[in-house]
Short mmCIF file of C-alpha atoms and ligand atoms in Angstrom, two decimals:
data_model
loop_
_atom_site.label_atom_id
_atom_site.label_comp_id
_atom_site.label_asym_id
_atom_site.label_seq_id
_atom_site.Cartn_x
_atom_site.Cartn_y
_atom_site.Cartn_z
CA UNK Z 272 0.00 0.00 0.00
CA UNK Z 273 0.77 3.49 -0.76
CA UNK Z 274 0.52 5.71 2.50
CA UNK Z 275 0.82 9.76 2.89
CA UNK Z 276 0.70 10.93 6.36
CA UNK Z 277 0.13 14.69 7.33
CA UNK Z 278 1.88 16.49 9.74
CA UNK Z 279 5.52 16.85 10.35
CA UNK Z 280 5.86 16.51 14.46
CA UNK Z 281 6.82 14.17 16.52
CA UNK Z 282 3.96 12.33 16.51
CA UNK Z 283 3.61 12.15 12.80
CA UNK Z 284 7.23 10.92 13.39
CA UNK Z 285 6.17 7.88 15.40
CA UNK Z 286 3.42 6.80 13.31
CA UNK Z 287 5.47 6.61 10.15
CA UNK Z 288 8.25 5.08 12.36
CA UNK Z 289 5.82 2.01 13.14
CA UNK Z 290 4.30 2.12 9.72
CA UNK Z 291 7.44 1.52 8.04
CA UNK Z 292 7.60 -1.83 10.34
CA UNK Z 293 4.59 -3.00 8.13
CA UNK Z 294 4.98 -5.75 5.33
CA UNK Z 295 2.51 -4.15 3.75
CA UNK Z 296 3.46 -0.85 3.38
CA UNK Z 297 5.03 -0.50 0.25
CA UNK Z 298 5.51 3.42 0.43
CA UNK Z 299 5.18 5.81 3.01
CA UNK Z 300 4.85 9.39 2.29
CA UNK Z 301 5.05 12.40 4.98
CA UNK Z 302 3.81 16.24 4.24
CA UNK Z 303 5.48 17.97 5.49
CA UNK Z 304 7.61 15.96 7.16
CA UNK Z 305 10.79 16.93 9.00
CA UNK Z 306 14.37 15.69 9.09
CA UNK Z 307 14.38 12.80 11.21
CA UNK Z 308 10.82 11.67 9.21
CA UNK Z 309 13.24 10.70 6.18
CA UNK Z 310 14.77 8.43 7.13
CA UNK Z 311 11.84 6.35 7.41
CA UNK Z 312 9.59 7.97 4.75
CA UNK Z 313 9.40 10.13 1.96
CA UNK Z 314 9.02 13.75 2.63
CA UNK Z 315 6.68 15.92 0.63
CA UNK Z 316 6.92 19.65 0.67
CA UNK Z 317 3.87 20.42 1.22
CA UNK Z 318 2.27 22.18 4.19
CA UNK Z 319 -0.52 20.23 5.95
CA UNK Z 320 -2.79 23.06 6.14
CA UNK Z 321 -2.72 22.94 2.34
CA UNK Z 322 -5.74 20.86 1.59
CA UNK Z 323 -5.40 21.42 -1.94
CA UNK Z 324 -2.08 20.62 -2.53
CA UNK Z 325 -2.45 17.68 -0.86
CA UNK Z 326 -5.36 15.92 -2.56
CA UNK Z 327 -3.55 16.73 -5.40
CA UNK Z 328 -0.55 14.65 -4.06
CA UNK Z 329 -2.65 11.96 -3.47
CA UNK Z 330 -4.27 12.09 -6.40
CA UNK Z 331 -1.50 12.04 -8.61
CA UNK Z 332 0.28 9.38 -6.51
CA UNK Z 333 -2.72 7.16 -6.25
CA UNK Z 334 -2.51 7.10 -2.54
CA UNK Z 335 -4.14 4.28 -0.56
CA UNK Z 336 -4.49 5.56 2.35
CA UNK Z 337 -4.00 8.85 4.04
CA UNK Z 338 -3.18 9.24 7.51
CA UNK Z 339 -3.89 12.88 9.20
CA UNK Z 340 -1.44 13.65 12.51
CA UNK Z 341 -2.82 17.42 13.58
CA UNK Z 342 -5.88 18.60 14.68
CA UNK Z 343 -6.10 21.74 12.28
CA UNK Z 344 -6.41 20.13 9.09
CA UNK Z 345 -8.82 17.68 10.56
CA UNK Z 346 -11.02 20.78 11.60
CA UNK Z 347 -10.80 21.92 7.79
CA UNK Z 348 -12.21 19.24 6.87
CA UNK Z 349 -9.37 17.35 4.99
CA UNK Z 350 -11.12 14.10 5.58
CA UNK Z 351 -14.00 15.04 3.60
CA UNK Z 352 -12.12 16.31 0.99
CA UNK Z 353 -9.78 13.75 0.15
CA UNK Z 354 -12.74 11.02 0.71
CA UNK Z 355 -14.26 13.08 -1.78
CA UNK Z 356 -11.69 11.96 -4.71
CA UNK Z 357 -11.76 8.68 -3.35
CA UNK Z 358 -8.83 8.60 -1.12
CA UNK Z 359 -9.32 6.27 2.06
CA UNK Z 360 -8.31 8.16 5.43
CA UNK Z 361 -7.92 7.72 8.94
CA UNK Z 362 -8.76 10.35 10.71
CA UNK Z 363 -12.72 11.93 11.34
CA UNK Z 364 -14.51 14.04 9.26
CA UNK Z 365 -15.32 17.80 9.56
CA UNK Z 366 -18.37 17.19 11.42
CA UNK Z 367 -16.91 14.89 14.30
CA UNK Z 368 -13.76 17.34 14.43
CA UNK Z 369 -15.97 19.70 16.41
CA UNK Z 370 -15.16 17.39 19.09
CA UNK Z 371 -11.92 19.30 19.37
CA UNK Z 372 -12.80 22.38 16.81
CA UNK Z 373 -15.61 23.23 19.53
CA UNK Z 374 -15.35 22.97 22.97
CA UNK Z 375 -19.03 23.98 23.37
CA UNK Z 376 -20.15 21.51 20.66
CA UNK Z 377 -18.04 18.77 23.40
CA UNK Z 378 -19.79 20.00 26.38
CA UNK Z 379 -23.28 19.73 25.03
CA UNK Z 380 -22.22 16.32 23.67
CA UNK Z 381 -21.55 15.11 27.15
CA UNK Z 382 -24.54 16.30 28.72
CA UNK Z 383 -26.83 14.76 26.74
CA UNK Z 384 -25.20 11.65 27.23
CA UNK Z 385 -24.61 12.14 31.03
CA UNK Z 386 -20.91 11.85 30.54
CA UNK Z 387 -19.66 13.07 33.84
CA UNK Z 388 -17.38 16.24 33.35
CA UNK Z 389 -17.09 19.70 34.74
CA UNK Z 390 -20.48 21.81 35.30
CA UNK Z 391 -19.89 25.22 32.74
CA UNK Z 392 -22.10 27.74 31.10
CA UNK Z 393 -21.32 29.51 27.76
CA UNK Z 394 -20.77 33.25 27.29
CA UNK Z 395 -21.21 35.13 23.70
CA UNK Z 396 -21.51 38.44 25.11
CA UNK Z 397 -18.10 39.57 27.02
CA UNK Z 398 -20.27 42.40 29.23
CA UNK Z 399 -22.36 39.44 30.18
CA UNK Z 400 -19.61 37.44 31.16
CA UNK Z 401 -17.33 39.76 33.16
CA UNK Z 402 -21.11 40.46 34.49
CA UNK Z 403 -20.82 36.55 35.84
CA UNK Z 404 -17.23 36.36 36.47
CA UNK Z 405 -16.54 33.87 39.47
CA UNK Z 406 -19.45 31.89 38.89
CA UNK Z 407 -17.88 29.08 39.89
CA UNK Z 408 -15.64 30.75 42.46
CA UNK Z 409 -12.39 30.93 41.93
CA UNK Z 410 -9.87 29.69 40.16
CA UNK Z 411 -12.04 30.42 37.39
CA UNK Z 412 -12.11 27.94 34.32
CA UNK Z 413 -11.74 29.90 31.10
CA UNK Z 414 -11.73 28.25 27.25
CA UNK Z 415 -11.57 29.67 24.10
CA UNK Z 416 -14.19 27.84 22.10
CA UNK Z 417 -12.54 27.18 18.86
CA UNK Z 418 -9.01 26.17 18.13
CA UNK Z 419 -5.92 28.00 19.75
CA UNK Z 420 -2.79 25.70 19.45
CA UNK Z 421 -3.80 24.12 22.88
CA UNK Z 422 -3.51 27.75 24.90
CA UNK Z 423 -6.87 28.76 24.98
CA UNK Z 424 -7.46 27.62 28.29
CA UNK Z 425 -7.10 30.10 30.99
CA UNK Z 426 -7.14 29.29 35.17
CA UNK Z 427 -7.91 32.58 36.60
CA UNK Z 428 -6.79 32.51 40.14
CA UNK Z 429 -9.14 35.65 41.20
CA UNK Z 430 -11.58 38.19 39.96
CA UNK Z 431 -8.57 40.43 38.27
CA UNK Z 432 -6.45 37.89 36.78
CA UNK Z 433 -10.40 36.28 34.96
CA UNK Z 434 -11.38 39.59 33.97
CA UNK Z 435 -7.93 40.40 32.19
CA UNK Z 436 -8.44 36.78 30.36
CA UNK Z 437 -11.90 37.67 29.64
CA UNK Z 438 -10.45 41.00 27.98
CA UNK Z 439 -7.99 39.48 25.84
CA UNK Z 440 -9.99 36.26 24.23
CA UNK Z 441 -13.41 38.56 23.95
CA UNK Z 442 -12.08 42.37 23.76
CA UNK Z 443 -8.58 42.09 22.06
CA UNK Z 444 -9.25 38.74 20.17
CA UNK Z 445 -6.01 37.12 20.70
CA UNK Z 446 -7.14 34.07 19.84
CA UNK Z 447 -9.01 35.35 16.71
CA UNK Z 448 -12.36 34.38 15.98
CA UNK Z 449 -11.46 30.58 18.58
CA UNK Z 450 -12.82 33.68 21.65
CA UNK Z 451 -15.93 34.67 20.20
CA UNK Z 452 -17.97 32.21 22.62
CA UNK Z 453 -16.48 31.36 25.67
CA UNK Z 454 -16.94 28.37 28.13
CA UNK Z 455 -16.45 28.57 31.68
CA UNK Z 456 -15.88 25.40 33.57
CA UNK Z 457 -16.30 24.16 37.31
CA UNK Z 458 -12.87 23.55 38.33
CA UNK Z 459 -12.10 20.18 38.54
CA UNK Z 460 -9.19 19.19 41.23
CA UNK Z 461 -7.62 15.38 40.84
CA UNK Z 462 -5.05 14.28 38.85
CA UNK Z 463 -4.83 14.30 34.94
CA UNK Z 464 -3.89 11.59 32.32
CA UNK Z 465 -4.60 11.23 28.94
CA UNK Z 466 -6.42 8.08 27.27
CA UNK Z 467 -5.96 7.52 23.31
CA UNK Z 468 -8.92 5.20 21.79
CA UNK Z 469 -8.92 3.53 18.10
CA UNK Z 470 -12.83 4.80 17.32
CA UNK Z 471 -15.01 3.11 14.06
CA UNK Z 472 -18.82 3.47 14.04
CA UNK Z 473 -19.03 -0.20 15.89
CA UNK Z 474 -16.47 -0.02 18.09
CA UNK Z 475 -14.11 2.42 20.85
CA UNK Z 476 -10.56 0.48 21.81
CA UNK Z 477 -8.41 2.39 24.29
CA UNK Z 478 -4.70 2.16 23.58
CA UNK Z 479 -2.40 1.57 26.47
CA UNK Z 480 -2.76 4.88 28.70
CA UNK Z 481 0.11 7.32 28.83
CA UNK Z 482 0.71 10.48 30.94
CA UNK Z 483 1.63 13.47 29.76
CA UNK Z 484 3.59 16.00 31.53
CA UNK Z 485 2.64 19.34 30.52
CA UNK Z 486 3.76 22.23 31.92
CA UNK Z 487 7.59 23.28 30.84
CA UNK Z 488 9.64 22.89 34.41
CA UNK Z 489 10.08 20.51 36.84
CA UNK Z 490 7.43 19.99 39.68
CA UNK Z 491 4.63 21.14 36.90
CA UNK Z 492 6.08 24.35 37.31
CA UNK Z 493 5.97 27.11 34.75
CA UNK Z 494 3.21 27.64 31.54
CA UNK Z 495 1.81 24.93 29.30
CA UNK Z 496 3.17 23.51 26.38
CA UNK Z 497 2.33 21.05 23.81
CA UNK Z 498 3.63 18.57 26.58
CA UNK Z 499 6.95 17.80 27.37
CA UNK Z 500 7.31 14.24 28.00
CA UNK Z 501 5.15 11.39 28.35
CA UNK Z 502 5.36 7.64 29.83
CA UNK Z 503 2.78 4.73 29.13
CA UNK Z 504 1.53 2.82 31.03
CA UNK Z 505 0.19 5.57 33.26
CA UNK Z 506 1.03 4.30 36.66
CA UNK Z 507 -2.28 5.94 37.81
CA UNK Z 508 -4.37 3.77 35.85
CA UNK Z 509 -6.00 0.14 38.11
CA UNK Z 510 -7.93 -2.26 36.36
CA UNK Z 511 -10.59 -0.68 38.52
CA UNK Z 512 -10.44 2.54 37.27
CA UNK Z 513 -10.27 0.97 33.69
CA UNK Z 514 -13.51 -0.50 34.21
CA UNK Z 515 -15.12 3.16 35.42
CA UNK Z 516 -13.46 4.77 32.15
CA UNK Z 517 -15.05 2.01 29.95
CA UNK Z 518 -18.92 2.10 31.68
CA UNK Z 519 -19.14 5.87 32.45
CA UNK Z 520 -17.27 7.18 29.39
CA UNK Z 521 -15.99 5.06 26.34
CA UNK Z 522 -19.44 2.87 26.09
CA UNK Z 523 -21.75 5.85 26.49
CA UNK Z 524 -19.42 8.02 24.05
CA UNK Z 525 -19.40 5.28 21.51
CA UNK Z 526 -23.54 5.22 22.03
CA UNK Z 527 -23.61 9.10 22.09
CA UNK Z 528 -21.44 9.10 18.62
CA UNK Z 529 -24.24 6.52 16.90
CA UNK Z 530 -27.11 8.38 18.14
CA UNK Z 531 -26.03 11.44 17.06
CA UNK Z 532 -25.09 10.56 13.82
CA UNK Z 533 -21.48 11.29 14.18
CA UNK Z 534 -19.31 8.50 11.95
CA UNK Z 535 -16.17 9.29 14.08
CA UNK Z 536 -13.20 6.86 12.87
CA UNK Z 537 -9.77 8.00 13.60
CA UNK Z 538 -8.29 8.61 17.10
CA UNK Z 539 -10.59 9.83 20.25
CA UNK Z 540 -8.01 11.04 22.69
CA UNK Z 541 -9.62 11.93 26.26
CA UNK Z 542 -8.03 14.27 28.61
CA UNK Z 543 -9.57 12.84 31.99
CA UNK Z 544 -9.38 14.42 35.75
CA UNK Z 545 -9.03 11.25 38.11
CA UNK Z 546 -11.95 13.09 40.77
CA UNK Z 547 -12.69 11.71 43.86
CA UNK Z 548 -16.02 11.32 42.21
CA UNK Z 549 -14.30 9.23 40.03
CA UNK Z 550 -12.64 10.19 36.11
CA UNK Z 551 -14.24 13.19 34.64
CA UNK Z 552 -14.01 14.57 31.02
CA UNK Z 553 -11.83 17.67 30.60
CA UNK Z 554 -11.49 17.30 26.77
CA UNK Z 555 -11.44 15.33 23.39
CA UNK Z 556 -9.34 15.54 20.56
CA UNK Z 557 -9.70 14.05 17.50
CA UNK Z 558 -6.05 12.92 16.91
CA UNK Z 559 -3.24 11.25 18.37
CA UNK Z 560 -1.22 13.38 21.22
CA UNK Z 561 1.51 14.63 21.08
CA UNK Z 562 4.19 13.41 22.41
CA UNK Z 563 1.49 10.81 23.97
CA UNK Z 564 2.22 8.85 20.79
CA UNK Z 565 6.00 8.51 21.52
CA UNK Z 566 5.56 6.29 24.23
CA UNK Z 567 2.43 4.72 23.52
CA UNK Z 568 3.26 3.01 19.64
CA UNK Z 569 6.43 1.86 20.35
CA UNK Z 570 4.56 -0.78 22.85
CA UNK Z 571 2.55 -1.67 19.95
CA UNK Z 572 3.22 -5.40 18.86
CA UNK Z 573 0.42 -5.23 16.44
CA UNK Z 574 0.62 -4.06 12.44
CA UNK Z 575 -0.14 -0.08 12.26
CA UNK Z 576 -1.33 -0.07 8.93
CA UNK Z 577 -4.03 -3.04 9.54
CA UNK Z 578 -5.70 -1.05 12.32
CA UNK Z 579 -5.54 2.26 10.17
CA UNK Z 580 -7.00 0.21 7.42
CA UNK Z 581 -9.36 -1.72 9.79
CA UNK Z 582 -10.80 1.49 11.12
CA UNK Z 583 -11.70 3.22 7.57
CA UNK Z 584 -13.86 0.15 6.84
CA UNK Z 585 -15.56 -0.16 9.99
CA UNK Z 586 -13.72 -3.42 11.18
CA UNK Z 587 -12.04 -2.31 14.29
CA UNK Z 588 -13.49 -5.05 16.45
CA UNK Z 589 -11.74 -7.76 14.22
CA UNK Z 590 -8.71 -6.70 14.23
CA UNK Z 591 -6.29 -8.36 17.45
CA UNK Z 592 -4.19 -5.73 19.27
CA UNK Z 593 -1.11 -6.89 20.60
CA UNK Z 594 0.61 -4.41 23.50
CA UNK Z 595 4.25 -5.02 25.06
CA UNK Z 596 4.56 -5.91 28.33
CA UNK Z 597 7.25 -3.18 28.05
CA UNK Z 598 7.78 0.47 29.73
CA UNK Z 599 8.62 3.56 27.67
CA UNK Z 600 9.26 7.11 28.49
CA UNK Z 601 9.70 9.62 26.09
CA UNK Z 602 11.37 13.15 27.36
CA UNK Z 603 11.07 16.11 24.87
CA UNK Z 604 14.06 18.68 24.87
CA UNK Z 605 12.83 22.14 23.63
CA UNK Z 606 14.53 25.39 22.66
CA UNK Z 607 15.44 27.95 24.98
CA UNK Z 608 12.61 30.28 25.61
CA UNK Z 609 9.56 27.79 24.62
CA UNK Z 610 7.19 27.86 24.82
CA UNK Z 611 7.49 31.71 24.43
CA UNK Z 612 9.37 32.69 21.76
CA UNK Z 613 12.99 30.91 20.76
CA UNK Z 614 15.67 30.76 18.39
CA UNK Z 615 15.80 28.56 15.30
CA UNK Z 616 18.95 27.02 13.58
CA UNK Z 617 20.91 25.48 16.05
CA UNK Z 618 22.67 22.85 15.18
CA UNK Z 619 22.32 19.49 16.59
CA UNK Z 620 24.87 17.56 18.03
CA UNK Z 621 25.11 14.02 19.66
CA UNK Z 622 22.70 12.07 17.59
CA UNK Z 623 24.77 9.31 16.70
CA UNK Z 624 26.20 8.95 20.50
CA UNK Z 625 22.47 7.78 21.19
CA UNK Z 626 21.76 3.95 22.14
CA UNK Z 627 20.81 1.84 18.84
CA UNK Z 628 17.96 0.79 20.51
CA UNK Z 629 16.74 4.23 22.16
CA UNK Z 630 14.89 6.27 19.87
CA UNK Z 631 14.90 9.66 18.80
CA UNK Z 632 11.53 10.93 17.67
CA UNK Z 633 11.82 14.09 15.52
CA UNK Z 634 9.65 17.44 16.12
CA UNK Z 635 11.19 20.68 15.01
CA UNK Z 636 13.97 19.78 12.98
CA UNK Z 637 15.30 20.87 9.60
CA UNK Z 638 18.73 19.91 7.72
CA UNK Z 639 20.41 22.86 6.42
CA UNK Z 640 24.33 23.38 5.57
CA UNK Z 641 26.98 24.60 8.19
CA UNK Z 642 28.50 26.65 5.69
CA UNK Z 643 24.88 28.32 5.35
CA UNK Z 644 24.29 28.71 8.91
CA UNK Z 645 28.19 30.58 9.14
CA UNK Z 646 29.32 27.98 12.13
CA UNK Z 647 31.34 25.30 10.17
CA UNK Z 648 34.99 25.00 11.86
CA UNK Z 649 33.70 26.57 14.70
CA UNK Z 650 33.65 23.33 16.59
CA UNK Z 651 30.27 24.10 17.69
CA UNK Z 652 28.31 20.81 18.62
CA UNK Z 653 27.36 18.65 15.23
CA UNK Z 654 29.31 21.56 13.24
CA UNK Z 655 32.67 20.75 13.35
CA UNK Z 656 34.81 19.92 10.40
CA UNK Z 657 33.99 20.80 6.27
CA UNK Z 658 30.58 22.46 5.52
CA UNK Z 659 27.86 19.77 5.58
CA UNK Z 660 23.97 19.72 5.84
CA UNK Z 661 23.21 19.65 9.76
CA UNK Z 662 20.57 18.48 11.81
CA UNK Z 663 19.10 22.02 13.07
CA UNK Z 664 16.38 23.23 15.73
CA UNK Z 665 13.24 24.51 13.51
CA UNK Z 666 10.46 24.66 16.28
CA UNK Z 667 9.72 24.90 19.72
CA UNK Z 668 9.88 21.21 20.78
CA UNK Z 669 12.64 19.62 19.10
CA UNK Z 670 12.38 16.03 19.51
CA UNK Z 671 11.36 13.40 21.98
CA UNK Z 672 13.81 10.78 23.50
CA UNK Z 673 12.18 7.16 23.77
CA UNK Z 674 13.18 4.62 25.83
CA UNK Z 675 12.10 0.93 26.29
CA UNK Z 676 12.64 -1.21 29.67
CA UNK Z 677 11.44 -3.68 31.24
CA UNK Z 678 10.82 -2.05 34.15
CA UNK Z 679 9.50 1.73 34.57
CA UNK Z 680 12.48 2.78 36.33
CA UNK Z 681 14.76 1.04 33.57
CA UNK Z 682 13.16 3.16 30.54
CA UNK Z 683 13.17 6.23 32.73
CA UNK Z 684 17.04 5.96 33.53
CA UNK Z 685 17.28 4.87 29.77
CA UNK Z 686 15.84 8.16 28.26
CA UNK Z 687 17.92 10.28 30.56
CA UNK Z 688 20.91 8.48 29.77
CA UNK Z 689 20.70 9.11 26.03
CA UNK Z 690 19.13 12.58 26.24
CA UNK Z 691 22.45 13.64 27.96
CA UNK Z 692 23.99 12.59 24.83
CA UNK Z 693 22.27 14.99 23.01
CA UNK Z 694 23.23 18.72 23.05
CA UNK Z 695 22.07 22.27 20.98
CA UNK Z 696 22.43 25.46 22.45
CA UNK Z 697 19.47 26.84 24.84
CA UNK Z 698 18.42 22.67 25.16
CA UNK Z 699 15.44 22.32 27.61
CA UNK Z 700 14.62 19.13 29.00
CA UNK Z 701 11.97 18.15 32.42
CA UNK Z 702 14.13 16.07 34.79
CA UNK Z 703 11.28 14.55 36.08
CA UNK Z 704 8.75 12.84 33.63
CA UNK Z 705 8.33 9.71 35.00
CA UNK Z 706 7.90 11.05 38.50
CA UNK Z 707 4.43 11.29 39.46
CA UNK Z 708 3.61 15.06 41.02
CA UNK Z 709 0.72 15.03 42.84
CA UNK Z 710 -1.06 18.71 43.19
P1 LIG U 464 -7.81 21.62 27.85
O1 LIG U 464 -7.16 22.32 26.70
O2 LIG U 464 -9.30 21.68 27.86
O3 LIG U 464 -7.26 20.24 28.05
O4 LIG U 464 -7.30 22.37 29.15
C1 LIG U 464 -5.92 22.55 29.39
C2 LIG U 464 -5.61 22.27 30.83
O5 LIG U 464 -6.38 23.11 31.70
C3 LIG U 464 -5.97 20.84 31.26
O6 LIG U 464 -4.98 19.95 30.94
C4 LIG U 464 -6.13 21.04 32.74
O7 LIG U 464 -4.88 21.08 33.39
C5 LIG U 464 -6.74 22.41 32.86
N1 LIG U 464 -8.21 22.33 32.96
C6 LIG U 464 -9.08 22.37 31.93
N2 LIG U 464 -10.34 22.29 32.37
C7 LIG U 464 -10.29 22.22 33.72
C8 LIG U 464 -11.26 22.14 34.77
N3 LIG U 464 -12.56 22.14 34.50
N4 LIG U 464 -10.82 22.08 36.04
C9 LIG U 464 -9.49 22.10 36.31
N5 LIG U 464 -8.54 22.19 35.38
C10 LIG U 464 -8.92 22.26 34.10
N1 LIG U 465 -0.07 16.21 24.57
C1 LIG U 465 -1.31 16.84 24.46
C2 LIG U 465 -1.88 16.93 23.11
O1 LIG U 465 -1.42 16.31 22.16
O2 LIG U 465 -2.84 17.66 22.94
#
């Protein structure tokens, strides 16, 4: 089979990683791609917010399946299209990608399937929400409606810090039109972890859970980022609490999805609060996470491509999925200054020092040539010697170290090992993801 997959981050890095372990897949395609994505697949320049251009690709490549990674083209409607010309895909359609696109379209989906999450009302009006403001006491739950590259979500603390987030997503618009309705939320306390589901119209099969660490500094200090390390299997997670997540939320989301008429297929990925009223909704997306998918598909046993395939023809309950008994952790290291803003272009040094079987998941990378970037000779990390193309930083998070052990503590001590190995200027790494922090 002939596969294109869109996106060019780290997790679009791990699925073509595990693809490219498939006997069937003859060729694997990646737009855009990035520079650790070559080496196991083709990489296409083209952006994956350019719908166009890439239905065109598959067209003229007769594509047999398309695989989409981020959330925005999925919100497009890139499903749709490229179903359309006859292109199979994995990934949900414009109309189920409200379940991220919308966070209002999500709550009302929950209520009417008594889903437990978080109590919230939902403001158009900005007088008539700084009018309510501490509904729920304080801190105050604030989300952007639409899409805002996960940092629409604001936790007031008191009446001054709510009414200055109120001000920016309804008065100044920073997130564009994602602000014009606004959901406030009961604030939820427990602790968070992420489940990832394989979704067809018959069936919902959780993944093996993973935990995702996602503020930028140790102790969950510091903002939020796209998350900055992950490990799976969640050590929260008891058979117990497996069997609460499966009768209070995958069963009646599956039922909620048929009544509805949504024809979700692609990847439901739940961001639960562990409550001591027991796991509450906070969110869906409609993709993988990121970098959840660096330590959850490198457990997979199972063929990739057969459950991709399996879910686009509504056969997801046939198909046997095969975990490792195995641990991973994956630590990111970011640029200096992420997730505010960074430099770009350094050079990356150390990747060959890494263990053969530890691996290095690309995110923002891009090869360019020393001489280009004006450092060759200066013995620089990964720049030393005659003018060559480099590995260089091109985005916030810059890849994700993955390590496998047998025990938790093994792939933890595994992925710090080899991250050492790795240096670029202004590197950021957590020296805790693995560590459970309690709040
Ligand atoms: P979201 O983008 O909806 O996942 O929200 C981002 C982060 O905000 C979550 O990972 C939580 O840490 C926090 N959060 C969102 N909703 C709530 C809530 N109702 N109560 C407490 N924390 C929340
Ligand atoms: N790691 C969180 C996300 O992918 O949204």
């Amino acid at each position: 089979m002939k596969v294109l997959v869109v996106g060019g981050g780290g997790r679009e890095h791990a699925i073509c990683w595990k693809l490219a372990q498939s006997p069937k897949a003859e060729k694997i395609y990646c737009a855009p791609g990035n520079a650790g994505i070559e080496s196991v697949a083709e990489c296409v320049d083209t952006g994956a917010e350019d719908i166009e251009g890439i239905c065109a690709f598959a067209a003229e490549k007769a594509i047999d399946l398309a695989v989409i990674g981020p959330e925005v083209p999925l919100a497009m409607g890139i499903v749709d299209e490229l179903e359309k010309r006859g292109v199979k895909t994995f990934g949900p359609n414009r109309k189920c990608s409200q379940l991220e696109a919308s966070k209002s379209f999500t709550k009302a989906f929950l209520g009417r399937h008594n889903i437990p999450t978080a109590g919230y009302r939902e403001f158009t009006d900005k007088d008539e929400l700084m009018a309510s403001v501490g509904i729920y006491g304080y801190p105050m739950v604030l989300k952007a409606d639409g899409l805002a590259a996960g940092k629409g979500v604001v936790i007031a603390e008191n009446e001054a810090d709510a009414k200055a987030a109120i001000e920016e997503m309804m008065g100044e618009k920073v997130f564009g039109s994602a602000g014009d309705k606004v959901v406030v939320e009961e604030f939820l306390t427990g602790v968070e972890a992420s489940m990832l589901c394989f979704v067809d119209e018959n069936s919902i099969v959780p993944m093996e859970s993973a935990q995702d660490y996602k503020r930028v500094f140790d102790g969950d200090k510091g903002p939020n980022t796209g998350g900055m390390g992950t490990y799976s299997p969640s050590l929260l997670f008891t058979p117990e609490l497996e069997e609460q997540i499966r009768t209070r939320i995958l069963e009646p989301t599956l039922k909620g999805f048929q009544e509805d008429g949504l024809d979700f297929k692609g990847v439901l990925f739940i961001g639960l609060m562990l409550t001591d009223e027991g796991p509450k909704v906070i969110e869906f997306n409609n993709r993988f996470g990121d970098p959840e998918t660096q330590s959850v598909l490198p457990r997979l046993e199972s063929d990739l491509l057969d459950i991709f395939v399996a879910v686009t023809e509504n056969r997801l309950a046939d198909v046997e999925m095969k975990w490792s008994d195995d641990k991973a952790v994956c630590v990111v290291a970011a640029s200096g200054g992420y997730p505010g803003s960074y430099e770009k272009n350094k050079v990356i040094g150390g990747l060959d020092k890494v263990d053969d079987d530890v691996i290095v998941f690309h995110a923002g990378t891009a090869k360019k040539n020393t001489a280009e970037l004006g450092c060759a000779g200066s013995g620089k990390p990964g720049c030393t010697g005659e003018p060559h193309m480099a590995t260089v930083t091109s985005g916030g998070r810059v890849l994700g170290v993955t390590a496998l052990g047998k025990t938790h503590e093994e792939a933890k001590a595994k992925a710090y090992d080899n991250i050492k190995r790795i240096r670029f200027e202004g590197m950021q790494y957590r020296t805790d993801i693995g560590t459970i922090n309690r709040r």
